[in-house]
Tab-separated table of C-alpha atoms and ligand atoms in Angstrom:
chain	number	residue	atom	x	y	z
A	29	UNK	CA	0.000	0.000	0.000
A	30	UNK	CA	1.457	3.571	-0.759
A	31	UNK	CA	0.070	6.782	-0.986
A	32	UNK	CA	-0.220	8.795	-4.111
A	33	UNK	CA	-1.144	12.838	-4.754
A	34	UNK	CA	-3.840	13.686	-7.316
A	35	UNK	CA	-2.515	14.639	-10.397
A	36	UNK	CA	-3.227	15.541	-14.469
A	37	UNK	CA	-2.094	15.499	-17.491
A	38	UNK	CA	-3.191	17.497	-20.838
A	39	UNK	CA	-3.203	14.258	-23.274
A	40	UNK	CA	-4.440	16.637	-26.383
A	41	UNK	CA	-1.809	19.416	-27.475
A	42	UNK	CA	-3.349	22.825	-27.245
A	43	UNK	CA	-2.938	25.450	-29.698
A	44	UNK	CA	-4.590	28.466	-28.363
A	45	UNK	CA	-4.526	30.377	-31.598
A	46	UNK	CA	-5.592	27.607	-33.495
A	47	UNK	CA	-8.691	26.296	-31.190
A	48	UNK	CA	-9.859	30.016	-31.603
A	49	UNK	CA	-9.328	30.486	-35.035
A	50	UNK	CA	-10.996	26.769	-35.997
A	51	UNK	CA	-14.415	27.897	-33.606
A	52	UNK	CA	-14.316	31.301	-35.441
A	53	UNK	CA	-14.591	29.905	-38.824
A	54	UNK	CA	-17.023	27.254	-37.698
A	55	UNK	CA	-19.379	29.932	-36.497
A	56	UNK	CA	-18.881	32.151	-39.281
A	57	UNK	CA	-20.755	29.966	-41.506
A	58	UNK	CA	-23.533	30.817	-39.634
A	59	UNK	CA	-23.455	34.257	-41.141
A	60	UNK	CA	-21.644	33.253	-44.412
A	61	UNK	CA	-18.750	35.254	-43.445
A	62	UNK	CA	-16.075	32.265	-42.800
A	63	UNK	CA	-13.834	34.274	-45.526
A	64	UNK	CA	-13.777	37.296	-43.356
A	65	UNK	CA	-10.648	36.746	-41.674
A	66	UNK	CA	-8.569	39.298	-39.694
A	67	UNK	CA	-6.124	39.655	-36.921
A	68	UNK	CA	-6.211	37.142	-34.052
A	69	UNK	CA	-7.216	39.932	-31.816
A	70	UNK	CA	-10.384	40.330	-34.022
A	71	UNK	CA	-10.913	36.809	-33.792
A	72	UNK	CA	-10.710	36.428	-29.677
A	73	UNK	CA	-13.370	39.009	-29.733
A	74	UNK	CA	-15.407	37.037	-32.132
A	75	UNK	CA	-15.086	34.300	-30.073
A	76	UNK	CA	-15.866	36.556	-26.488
A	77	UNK	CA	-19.025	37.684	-28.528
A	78	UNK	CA	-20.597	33.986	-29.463
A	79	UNK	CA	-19.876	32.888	-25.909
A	80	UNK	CA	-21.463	36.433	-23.817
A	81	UNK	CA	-24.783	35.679	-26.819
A	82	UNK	CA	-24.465	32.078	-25.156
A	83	UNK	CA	-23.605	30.690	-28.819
A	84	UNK	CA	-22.218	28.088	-26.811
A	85	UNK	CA	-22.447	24.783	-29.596
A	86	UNK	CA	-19.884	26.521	-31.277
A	87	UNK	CA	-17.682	25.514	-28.869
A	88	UNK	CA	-18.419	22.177	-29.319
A	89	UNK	CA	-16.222	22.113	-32.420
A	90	UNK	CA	-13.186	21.789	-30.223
A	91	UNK	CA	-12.065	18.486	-27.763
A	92	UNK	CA	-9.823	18.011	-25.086
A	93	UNK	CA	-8.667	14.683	-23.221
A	94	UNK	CA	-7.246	15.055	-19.925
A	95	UNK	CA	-5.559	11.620	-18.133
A	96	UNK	CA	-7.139	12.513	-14.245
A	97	UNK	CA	-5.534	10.706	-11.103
A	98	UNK	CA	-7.679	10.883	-8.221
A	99	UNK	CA	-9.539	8.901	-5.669
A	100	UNK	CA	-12.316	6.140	-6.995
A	101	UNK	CA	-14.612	8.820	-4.946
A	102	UNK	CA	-14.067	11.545	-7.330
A	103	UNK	CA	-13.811	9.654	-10.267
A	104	UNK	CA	-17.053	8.683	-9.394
A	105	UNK	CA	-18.226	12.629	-9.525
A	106	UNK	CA	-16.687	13.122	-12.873
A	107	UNK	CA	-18.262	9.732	-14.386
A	108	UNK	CA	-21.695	11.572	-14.154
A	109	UNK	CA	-20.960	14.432	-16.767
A	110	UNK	CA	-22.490	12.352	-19.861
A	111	UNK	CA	-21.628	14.518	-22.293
A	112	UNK	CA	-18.002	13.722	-21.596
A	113	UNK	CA	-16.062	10.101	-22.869
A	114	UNK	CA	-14.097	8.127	-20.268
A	115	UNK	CA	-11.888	5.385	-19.969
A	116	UNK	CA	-11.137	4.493	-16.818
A	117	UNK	CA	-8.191	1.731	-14.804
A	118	UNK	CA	-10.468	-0.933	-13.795
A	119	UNK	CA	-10.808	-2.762	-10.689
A	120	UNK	CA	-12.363	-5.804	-12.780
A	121	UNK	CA	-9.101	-6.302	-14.973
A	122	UNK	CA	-6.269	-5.226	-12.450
A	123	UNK	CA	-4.565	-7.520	-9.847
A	124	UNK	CA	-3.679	-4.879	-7.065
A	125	UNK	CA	-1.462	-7.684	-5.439
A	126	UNK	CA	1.982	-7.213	-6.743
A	127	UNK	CA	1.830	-3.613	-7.095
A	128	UNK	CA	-0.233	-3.344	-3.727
A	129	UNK	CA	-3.197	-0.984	-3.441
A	130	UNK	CA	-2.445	2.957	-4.184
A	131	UNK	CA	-4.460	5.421	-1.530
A	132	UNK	CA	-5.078	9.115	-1.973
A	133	UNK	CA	-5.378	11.564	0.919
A	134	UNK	CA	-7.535	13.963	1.058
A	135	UNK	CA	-5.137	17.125	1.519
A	136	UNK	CA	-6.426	18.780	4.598
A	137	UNK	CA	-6.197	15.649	6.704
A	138	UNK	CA	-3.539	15.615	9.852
A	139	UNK	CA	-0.275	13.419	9.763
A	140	UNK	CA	-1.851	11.745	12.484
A	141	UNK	CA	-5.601	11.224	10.681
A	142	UNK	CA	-3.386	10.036	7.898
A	143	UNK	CA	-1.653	7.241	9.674
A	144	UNK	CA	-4.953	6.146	11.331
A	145	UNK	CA	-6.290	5.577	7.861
A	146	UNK	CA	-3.122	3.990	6.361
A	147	UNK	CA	-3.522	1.428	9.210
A	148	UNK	CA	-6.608	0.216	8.090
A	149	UNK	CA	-5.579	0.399	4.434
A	150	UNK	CA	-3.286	-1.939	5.222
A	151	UNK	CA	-5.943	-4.604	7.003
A	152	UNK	CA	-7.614	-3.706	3.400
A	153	UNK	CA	-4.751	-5.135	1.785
A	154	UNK	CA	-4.416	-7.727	3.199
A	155	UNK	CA	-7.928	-8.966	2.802
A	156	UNK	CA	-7.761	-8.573	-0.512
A	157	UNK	CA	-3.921	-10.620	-0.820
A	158	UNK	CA	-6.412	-13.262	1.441
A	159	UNK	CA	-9.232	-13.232	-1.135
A	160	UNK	CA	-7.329	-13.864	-4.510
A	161	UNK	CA	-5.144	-16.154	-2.725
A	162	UNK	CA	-8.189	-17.828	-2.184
A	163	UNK	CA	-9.102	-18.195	-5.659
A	164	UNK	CA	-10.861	-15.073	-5.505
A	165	UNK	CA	-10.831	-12.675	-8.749
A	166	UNK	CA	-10.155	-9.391	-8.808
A	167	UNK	CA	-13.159	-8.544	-10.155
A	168	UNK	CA	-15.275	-9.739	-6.403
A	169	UNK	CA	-12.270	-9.027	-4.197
A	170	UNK	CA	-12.542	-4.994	-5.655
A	171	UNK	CA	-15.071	-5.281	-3.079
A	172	UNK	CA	-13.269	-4.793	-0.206
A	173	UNK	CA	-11.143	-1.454	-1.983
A	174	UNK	CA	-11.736	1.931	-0.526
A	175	UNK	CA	-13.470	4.900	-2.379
A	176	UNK	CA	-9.817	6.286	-1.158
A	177	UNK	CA	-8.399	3.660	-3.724
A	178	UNK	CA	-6.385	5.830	-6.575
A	179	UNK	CA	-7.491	5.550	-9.981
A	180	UNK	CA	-6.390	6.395	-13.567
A	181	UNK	CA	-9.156	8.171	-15.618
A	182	UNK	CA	-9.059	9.782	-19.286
A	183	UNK	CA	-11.809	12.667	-19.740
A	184	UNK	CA	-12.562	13.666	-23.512
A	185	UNK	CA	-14.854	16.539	-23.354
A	186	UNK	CA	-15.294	19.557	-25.957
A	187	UNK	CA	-14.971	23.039	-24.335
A	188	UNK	CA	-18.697	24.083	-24.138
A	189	UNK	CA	-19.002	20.282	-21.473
A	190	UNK	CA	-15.663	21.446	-20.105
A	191	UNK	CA	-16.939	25.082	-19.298
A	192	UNK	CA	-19.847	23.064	-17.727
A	193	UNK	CA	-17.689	20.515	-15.376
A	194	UNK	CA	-15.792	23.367	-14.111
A	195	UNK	CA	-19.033	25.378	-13.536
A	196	UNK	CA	-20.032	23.049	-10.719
A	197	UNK	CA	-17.219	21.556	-9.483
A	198	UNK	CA	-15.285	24.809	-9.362
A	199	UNK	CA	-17.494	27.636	-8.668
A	200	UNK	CA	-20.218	25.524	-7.372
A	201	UNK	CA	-23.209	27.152	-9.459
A	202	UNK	CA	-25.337	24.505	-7.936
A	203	UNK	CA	-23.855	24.132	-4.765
A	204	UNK	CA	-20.393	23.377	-2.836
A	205	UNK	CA	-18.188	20.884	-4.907
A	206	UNK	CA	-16.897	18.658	-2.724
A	207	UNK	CA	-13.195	19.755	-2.026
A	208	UNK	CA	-10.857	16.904	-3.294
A	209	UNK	CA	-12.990	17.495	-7.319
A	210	UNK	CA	-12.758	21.326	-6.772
A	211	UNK	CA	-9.012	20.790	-5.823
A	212	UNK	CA	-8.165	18.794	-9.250
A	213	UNK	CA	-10.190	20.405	-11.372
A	214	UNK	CA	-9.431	23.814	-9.919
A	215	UNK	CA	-5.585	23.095	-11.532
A	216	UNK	CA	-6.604	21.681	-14.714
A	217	UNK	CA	-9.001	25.356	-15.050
A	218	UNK	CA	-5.886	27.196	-14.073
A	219	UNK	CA	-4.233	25.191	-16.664
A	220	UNK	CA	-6.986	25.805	-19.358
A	221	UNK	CA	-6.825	29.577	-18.938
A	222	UNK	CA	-3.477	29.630	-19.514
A	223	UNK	CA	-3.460	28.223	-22.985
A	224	UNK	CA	-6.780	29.588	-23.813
A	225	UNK	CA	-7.800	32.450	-21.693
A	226	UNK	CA	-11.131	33.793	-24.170
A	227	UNK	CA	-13.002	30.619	-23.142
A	228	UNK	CA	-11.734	30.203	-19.777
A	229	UNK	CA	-11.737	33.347	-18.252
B	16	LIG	C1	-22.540	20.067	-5.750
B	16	LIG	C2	-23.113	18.830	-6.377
B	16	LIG	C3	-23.803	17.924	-5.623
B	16	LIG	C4	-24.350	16.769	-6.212
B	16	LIG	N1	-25.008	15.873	-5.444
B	16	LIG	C5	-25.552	14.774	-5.986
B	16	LIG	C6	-26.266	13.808	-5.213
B	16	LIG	O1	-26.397	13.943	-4.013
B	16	LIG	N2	-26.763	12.708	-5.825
B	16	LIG	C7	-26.651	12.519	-7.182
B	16	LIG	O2	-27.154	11.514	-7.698
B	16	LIG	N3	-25.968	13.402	-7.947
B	16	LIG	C8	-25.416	14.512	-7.404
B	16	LIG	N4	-24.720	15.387	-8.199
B	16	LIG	C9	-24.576	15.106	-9.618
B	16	LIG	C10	-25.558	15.963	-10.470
B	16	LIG	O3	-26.897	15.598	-10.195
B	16	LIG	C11	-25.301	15.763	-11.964
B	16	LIG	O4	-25.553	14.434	-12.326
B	16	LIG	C12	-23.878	16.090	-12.357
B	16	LIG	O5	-23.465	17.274	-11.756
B	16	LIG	C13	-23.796	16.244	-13.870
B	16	LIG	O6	-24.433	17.467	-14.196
B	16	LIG	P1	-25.206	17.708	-15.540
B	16	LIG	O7	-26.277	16.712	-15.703
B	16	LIG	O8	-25.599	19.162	-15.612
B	16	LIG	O9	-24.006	17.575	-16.565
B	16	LIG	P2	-23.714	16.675	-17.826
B	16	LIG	O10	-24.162	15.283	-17.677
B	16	LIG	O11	-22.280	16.955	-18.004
B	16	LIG	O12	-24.541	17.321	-18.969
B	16	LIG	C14	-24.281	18.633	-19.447
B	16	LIG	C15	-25.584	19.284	-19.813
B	16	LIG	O13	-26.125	18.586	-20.939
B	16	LIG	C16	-27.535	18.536	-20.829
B	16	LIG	N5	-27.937	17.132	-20.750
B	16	LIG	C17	-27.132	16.050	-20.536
B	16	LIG	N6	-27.846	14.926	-20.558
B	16	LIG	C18	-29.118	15.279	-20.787
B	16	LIG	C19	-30.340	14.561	-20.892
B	16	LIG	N7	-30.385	13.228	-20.784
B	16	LIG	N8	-31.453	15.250	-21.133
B	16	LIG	C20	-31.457	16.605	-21.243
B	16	LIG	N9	-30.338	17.363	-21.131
B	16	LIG	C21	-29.196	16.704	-20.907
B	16	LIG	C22	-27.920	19.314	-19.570
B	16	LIG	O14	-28.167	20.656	-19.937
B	16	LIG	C23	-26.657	19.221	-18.740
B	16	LIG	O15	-26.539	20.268	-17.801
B	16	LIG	C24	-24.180	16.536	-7.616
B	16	LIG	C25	-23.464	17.466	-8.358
B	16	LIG	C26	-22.937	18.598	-7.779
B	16	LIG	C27	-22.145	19.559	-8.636
């Protein structure tokens, strides 16, 4: 059993000038003006102007995958946007025997809060070792895994779904995220805005 921190990584490349360049002349067939091209400041206000009229399909012209590590608890949370794809390290198909079982703290838990849990990740451990031993696949014994357990999860979204995930689980429009989704998601915004700051501001 180890411990692991939440983590993510971009898996499409982002070209910022591109992605707004490819949604202007998408949306400029709407108007038949798609050979109307100017400067890429005209075309980051193009693209401001579609999203403040809420033109927001347009941004559905653009995708991004992101490779999320996090707990099974807030992979859980991100499984439920179903406009987004997912593929996601499953506890049917891996053997968490050799490698041992992978656990992710929550980050505002004390040392000694910490150790009390790895204590009884380790009596989870070796339950599971007990149950394949046994005969026992993988695929039953995932029973006895925590919603701590870490996972590996790609999310493909397009920008108008991505907008939307970070919409709850950032701000909170519909309430208060719950901290360790707001926490990953809150870097991969900061991350977004970076590279393209017109949609993400
Ligand atoms: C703070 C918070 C607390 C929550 N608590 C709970 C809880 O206690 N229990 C629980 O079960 N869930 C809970 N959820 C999950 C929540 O109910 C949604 O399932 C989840 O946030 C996905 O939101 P969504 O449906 O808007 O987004 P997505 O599935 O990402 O869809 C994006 C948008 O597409 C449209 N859309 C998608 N599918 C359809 C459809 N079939 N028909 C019509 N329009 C569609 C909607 O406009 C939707 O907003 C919670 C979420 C948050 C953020």
């Amino acid at each position: 059993m180890i411990t692991v921190k939440p983590s993510f990584v971009i898996e499409t490349p982002i070209d910022g000038e591109f992605i707004i360049r490819h949604i202007e002349k998408c949306a400029k067939t709407c108007y038949k003006t798609e050979h109307i091209i100017g400067g890429f400041e005209n075309a980051k206000m193009f693209v401001k102007n579609l999203i403040k009229r809420q033109h927001h399909s347009t941004l559905e012209h653009i995708s991004i995958s992101v490779r999320i590590i996090c707990d099974r608890g807030v992979a859980g949370e991100l499984v439920r946007h179903r406009i987004a794809s997912f593929s996601q390290e499953s506890t049917r198909y891996c053997n968490y025997v050799k490698k041992g079982i992978q656990i992710i703290h929550p980050s505002n838990l004390t040392k000694q809060q910490k150790i009390r849990r790895e204590d009884h990740f380790w009596t989870v451990q070796d339950l599971y070792d007990l149950e394949i031993a046994e005969g026992i696949k993988p695929e039953i014994a995932r029973g006895v895994l925590p919603l701590a357990l870490k996972t590996e999860i790609v999310v493909s979204a397009n920008l108008r779904e991505w907008r939307h995930m970070f919409d709850l689980r950032v701000t909170g429009t519909t309430g208060k995220p719950h901290p360790q989704i707001k926490e990953i998601m809150e870097k991969i915004l900061h991350e977004f805005r970076e590279r393209i700051p017109v949609i993400f501001d």
